[in-house]
Short mmCIF file of C-alpha atoms in Angstrom, two decimals:
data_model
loop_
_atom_site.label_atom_id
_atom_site.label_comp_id
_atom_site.label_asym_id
_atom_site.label_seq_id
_atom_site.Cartn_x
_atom_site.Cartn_y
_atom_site.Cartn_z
CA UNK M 327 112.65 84.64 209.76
CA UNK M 328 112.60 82.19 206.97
CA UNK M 329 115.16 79.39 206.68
CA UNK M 330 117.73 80.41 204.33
CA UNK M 331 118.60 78.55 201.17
CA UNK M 332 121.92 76.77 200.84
CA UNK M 333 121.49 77.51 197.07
CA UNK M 334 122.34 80.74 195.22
CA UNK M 335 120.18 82.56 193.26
CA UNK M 336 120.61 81.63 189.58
CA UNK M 337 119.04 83.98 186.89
CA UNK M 338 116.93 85.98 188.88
CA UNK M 339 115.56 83.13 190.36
CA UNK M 340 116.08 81.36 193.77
CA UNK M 341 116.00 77.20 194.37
CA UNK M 342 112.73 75.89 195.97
CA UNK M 343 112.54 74.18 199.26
CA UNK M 344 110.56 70.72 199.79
CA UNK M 345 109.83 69.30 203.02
CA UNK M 346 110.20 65.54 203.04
CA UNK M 347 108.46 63.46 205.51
CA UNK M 348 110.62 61.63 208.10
CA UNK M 349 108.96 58.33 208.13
CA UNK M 350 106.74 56.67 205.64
CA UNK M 351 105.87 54.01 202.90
CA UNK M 352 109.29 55.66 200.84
CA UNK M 353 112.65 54.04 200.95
CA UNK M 354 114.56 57.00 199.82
CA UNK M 355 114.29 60.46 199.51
CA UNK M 356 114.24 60.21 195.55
CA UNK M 357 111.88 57.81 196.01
CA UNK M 358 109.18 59.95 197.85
CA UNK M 359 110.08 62.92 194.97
CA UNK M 360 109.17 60.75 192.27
CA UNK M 361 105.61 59.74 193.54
CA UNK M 362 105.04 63.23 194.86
CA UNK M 363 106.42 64.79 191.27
CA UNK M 364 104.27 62.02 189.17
CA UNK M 365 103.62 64.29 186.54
CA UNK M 366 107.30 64.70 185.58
CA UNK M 367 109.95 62.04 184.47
CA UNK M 368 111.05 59.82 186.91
CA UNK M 369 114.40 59.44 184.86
CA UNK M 370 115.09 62.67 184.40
CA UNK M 371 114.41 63.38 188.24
CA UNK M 372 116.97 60.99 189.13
CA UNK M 373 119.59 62.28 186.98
CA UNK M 374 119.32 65.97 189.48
CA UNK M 375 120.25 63.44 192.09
CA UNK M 376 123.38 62.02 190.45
CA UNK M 377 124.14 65.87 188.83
CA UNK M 378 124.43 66.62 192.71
CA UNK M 379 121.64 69.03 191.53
CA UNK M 380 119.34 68.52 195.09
CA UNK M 381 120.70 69.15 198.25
CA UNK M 382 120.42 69.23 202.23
CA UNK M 383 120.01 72.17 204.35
CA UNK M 384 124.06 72.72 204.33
CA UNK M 385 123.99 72.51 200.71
CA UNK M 386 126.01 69.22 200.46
CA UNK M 387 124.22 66.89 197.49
CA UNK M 388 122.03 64.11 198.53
CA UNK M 389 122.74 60.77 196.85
CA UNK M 390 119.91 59.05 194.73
CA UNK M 391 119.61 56.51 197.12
CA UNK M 392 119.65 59.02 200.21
CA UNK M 393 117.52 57.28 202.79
CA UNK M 394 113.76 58.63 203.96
CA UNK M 395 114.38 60.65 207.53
CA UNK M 396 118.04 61.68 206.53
CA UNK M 397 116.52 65.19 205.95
CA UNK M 398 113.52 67.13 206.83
CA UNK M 399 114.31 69.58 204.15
CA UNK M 400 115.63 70.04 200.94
CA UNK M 401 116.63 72.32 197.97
CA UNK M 402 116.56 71.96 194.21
CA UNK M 403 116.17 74.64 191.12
CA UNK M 404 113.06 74.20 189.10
CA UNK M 405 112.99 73.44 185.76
CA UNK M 406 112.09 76.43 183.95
CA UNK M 407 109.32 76.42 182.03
CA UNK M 408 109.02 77.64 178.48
CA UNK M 409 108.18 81.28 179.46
CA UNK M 410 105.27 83.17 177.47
CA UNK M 411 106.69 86.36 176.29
CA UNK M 412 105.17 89.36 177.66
CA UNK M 413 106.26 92.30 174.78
CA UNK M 414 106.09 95.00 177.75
CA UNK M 415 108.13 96.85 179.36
CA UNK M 416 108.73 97.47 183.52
CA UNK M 417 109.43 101.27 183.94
CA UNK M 418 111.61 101.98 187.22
CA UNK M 419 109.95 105.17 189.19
CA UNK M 420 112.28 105.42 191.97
CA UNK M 421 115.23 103.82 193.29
CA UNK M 422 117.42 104.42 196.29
CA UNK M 423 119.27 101.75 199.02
CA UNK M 424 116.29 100.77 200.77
CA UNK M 425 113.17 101.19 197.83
CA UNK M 426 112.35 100.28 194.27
CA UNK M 427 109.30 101.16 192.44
CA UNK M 428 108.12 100.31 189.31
CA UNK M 429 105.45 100.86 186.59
CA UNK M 430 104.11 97.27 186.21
CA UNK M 431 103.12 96.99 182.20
CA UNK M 432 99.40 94.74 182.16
CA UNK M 433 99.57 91.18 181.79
CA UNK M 434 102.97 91.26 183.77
CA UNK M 435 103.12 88.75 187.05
CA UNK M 436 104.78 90.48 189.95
CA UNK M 437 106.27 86.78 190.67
CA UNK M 438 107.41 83.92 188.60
CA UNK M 439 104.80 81.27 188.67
CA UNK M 440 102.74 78.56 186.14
CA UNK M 441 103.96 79.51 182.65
CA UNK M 442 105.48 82.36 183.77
CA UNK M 443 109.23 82.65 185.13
CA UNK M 444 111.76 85.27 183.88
CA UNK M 445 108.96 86.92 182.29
CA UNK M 446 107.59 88.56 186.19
CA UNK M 447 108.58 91.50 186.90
CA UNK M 448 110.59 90.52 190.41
CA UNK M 449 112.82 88.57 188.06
CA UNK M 450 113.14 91.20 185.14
CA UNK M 451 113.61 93.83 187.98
CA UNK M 452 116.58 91.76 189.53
CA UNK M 453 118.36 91.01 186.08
CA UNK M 454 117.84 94.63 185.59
CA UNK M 455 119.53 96.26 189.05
CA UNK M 456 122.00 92.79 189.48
CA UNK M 457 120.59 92.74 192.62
CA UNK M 458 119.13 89.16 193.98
CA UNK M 459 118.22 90.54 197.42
CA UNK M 460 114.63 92.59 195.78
CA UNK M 461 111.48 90.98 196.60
CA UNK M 462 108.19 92.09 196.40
CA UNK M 463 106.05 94.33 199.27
CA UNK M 464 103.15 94.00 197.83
CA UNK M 465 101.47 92.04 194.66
CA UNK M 466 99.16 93.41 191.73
CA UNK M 467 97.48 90.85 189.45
CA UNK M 468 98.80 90.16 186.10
CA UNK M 469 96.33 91.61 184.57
CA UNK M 470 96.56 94.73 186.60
CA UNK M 471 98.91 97.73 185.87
CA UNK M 472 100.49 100.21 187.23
CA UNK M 473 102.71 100.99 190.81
CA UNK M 474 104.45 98.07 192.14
CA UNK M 475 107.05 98.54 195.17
CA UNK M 476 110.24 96.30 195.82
CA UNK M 477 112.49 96.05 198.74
CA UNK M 478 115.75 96.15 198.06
CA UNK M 479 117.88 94.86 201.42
CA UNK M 480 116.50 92.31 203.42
CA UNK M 481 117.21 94.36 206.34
CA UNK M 482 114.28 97.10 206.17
CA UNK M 483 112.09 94.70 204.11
CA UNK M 484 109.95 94.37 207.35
CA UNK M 485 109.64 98.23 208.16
CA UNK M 486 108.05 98.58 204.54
CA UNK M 487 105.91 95.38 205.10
CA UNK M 488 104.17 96.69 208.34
CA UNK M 489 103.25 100.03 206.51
CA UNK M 490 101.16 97.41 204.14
CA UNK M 491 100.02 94.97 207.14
CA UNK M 492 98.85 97.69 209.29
CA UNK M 493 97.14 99.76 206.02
CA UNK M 494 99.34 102.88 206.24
CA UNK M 495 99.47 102.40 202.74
CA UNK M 496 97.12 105.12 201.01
CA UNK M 497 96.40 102.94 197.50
CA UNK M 498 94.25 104.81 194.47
CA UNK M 499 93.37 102.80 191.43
CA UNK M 500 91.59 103.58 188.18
CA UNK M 501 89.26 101.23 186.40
CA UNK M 502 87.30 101.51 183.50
CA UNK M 503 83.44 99.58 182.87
CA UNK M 504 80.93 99.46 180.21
CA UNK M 505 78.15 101.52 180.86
CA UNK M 506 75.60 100.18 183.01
CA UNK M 507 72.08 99.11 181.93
CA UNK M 508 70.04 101.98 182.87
CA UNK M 509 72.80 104.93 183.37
CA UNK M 510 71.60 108.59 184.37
CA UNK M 511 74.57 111.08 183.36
CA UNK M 512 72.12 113.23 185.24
CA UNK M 513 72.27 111.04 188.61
CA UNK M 514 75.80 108.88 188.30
CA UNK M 515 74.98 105.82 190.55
CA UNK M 516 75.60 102.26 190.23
CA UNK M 517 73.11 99.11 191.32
CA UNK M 518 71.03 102.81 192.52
CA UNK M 519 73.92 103.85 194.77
CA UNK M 520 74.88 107.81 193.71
CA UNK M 521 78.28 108.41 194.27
CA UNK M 522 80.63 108.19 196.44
CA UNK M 523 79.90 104.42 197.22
CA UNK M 524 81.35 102.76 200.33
CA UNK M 525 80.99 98.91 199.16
CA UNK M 526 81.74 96.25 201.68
CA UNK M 527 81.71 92.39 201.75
CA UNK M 528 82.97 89.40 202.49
CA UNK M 529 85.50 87.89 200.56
CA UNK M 530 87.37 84.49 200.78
CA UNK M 531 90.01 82.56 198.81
CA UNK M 532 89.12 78.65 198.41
CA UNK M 533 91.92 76.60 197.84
CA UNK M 534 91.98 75.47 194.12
CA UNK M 535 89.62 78.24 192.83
CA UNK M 536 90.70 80.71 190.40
CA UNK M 537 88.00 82.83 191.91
CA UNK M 538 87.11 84.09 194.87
CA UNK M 539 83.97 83.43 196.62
CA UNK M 540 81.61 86.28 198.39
CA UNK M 541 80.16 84.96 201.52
CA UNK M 542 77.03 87.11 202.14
CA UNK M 543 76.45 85.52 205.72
CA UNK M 544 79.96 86.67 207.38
CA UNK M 545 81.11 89.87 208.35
CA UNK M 546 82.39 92.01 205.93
CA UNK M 547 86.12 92.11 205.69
CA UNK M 548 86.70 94.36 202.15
CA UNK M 549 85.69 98.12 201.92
CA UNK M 550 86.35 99.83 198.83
CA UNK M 551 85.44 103.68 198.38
CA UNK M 552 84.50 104.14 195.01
CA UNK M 553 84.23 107.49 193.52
CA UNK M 554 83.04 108.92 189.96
CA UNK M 555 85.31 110.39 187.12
CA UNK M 556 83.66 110.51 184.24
CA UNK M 557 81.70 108.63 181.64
CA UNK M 558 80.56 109.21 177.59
CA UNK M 559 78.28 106.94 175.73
CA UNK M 560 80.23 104.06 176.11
CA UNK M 561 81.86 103.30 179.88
CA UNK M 562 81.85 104.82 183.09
CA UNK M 563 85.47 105.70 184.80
CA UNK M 564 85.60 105.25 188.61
CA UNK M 565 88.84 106.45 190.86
CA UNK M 566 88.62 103.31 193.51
CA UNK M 567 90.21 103.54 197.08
CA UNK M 568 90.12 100.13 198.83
CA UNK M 569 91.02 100.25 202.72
CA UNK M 570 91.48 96.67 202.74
CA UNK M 571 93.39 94.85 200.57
CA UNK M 572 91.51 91.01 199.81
CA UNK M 573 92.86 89.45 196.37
CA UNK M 574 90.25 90.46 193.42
CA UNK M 575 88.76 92.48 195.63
CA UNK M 576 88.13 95.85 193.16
CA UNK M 577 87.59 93.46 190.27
CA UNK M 578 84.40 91.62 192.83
CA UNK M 579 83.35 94.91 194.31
CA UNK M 580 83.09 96.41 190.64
CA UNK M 581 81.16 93.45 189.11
CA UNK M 582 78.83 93.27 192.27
CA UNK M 583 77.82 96.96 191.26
CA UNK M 584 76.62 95.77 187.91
CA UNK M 585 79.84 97.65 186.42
CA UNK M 586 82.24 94.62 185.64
CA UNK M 587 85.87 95.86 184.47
CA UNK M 588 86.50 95.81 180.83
CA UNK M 589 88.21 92.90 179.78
CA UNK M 590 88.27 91.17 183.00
CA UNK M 591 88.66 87.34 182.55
CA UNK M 592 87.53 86.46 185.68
CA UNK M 593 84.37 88.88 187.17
CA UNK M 594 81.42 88.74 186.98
CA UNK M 595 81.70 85.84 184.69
CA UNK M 596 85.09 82.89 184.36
CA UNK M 597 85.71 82.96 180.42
CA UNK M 598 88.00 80.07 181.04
CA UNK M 599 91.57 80.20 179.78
CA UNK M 600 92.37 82.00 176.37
CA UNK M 601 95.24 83.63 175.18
CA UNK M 602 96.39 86.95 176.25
CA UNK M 603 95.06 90.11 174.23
CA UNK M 604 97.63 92.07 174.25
CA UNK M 605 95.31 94.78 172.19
CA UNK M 606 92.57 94.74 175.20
CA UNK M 607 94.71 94.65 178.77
CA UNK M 608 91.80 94.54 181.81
CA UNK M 609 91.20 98.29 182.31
CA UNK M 610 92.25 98.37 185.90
CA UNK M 611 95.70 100.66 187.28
CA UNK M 612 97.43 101.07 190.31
CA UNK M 613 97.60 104.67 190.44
CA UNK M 614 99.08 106.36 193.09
CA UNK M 615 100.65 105.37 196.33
CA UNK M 616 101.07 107.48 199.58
CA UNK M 617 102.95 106.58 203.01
CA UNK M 618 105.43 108.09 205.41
CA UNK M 619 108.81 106.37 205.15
CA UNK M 620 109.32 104.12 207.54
CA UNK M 621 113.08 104.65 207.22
CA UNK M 622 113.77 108.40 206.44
CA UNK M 623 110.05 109.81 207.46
CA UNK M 624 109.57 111.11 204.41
CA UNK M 625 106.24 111.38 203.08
CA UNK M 626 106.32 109.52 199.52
CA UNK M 627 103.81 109.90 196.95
CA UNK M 628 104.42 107.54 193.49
CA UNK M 629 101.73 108.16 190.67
CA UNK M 630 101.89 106.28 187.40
CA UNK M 631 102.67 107.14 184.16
CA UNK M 632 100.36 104.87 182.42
CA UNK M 633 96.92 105.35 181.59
CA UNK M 634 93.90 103.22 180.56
CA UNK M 635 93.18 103.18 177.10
CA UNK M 636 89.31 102.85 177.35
CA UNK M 637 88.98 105.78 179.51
CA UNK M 638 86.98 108.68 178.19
CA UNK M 639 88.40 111.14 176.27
CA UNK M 640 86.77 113.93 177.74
CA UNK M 641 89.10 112.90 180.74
CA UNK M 642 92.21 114.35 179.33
#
């Protein structure tokens, strides 16, 4: 169980925890903050101190000139960063005691992070229920769409957790690609695979890289089931069923098949960091989710209600 906060949630948004080392070169604690924190202002860093603004693990302040080794651990609120307005909507799908579910708009985080703080939806959804207690079971990228669940009492969070850890989750995405050099609408196949394609590899998250890395030596530990919808003259649609669940991994699998998703920043190629298009999201969705409730044994099925605008029309 984590170690509770002796701060409150304020906005949406809970206080961070900092471990401080017990011994070392640092007379105080404010001290060791400012060299660690040398990006910010060491004035304005002191001034949380004398607000009362960072405090120990019973929530009583810590003076500026708190000695190093007083406390192992301690809480402050970030300062929040000038948020980049996401002009989307979260659309709640279901909601009872125990679940929330939610139709994550593109561009979206599921979490506050970077540039990015009330403007996630786990702090839009909280502002929106008053509840502070929801946290995420799961994550989509920010430049994914679609069906995002929430737990809503700390108390079951871990029943709904192990359905995810232990891949009870039954997960169906959508993604749209350009057409491949070379298509047959005769024989739909990709890198001369015909369809259905089981595509595995090994994936692994360096820390530091945006991307993550394929390791072709290592055993292979992300399977996606990819499966044909349709295509016209311009992309190929693809109904994608991963049974693992590695970060990127439909976005790598995709561009490994020579069939890259449209508008991806990332795969096969890092376009660096531009400004979000709000007129061309990445053409990936979360679209459907299946499980048996962990709580009431119910079998739940969640589809989305969004679509991707570069699919074929001929899909309809």
């Amino acid at each position: 169980m984590g170690m509770p906060s002796p701060l409150p949630v304020r906005d949406g948004v809970g206080a961070t925890r900092l471990r401080v080392p017990l011994s070392g070169p640092w007379p105080t604690v404010a001290a060791y903050m400012t060299e660690r924190f040398f990006h910010l202002d060491p004035d304005q860093l002191l001034q949380r101190f004398h607000r009362g603004e960072v405090v120990a693990r019973d929530g009583s302040p810590l003076a500026g000139d708190t000695p190093l080794g007083v406390e192992e651990f301690i809480w402050y609120y970030r300062d929040p960063p000038i948020d980049r307005h996401i002009p989307f909507e979260i659309e709640i799908l279901h909601q009872d005691e125990h679940l929330v579910v939610i139709d994550k708009p593109h561009f979206l985080p599921t979490i506050p992070g970077g540039k990015f703080l009330q403007n996630s939806a786990l702090i839009r959804l909280r502002r929106l229920l008053d509840n502070d207690e929801l946290a995420p079971i799961h994550r989509l990228d920010r430049a994914t769409a679609g069906l995002l669940m929430f737990s809503a009492r700390p108390a079951t969070r871990g029943a709904y957790q192990l359905l995810f850890e232990n891949r009870e989750v039954r997960k169906v995405y959508e993604a749209v690609s350009a057409l491949p050099h070379g298509w047959d609408a005769a024989a739909p196949a990709l890198d001369g695979r015909p369809f259905p394609i089981v595509y595995r590899n090994h994936i692994r998250k360096d820390r530091g890289e945006l991307r993550v890395q394929v390791d072709d030596v290592r055993e292979p530990n992300a399977e996606t089931l990819i499966e044909f919808l349709q295509a016209d003259d311009r992309v190929v649609h693809t109904l994608l069923r991963p049974h693992s669940g590695k970060m990127h991994q439909l976005r790598v699998h995709l561009a490994a098949l020579g069939a890259g998703i449209l508008n991806d920043p990332f795969y096969p190629e890092l376009r660096g960091e531009l400004p979000d298009d709000f007129d061309h999201p990445m053409q990936l969705l979360a679209r459907e989710l299946r499980f048996t409730d962990p709580i009431s044994g119910a079998d739940r099925v969640f589809t989305t209600t969004r679509s991707l605008q570069e699919a074929p029309l001929s899909d309809a």
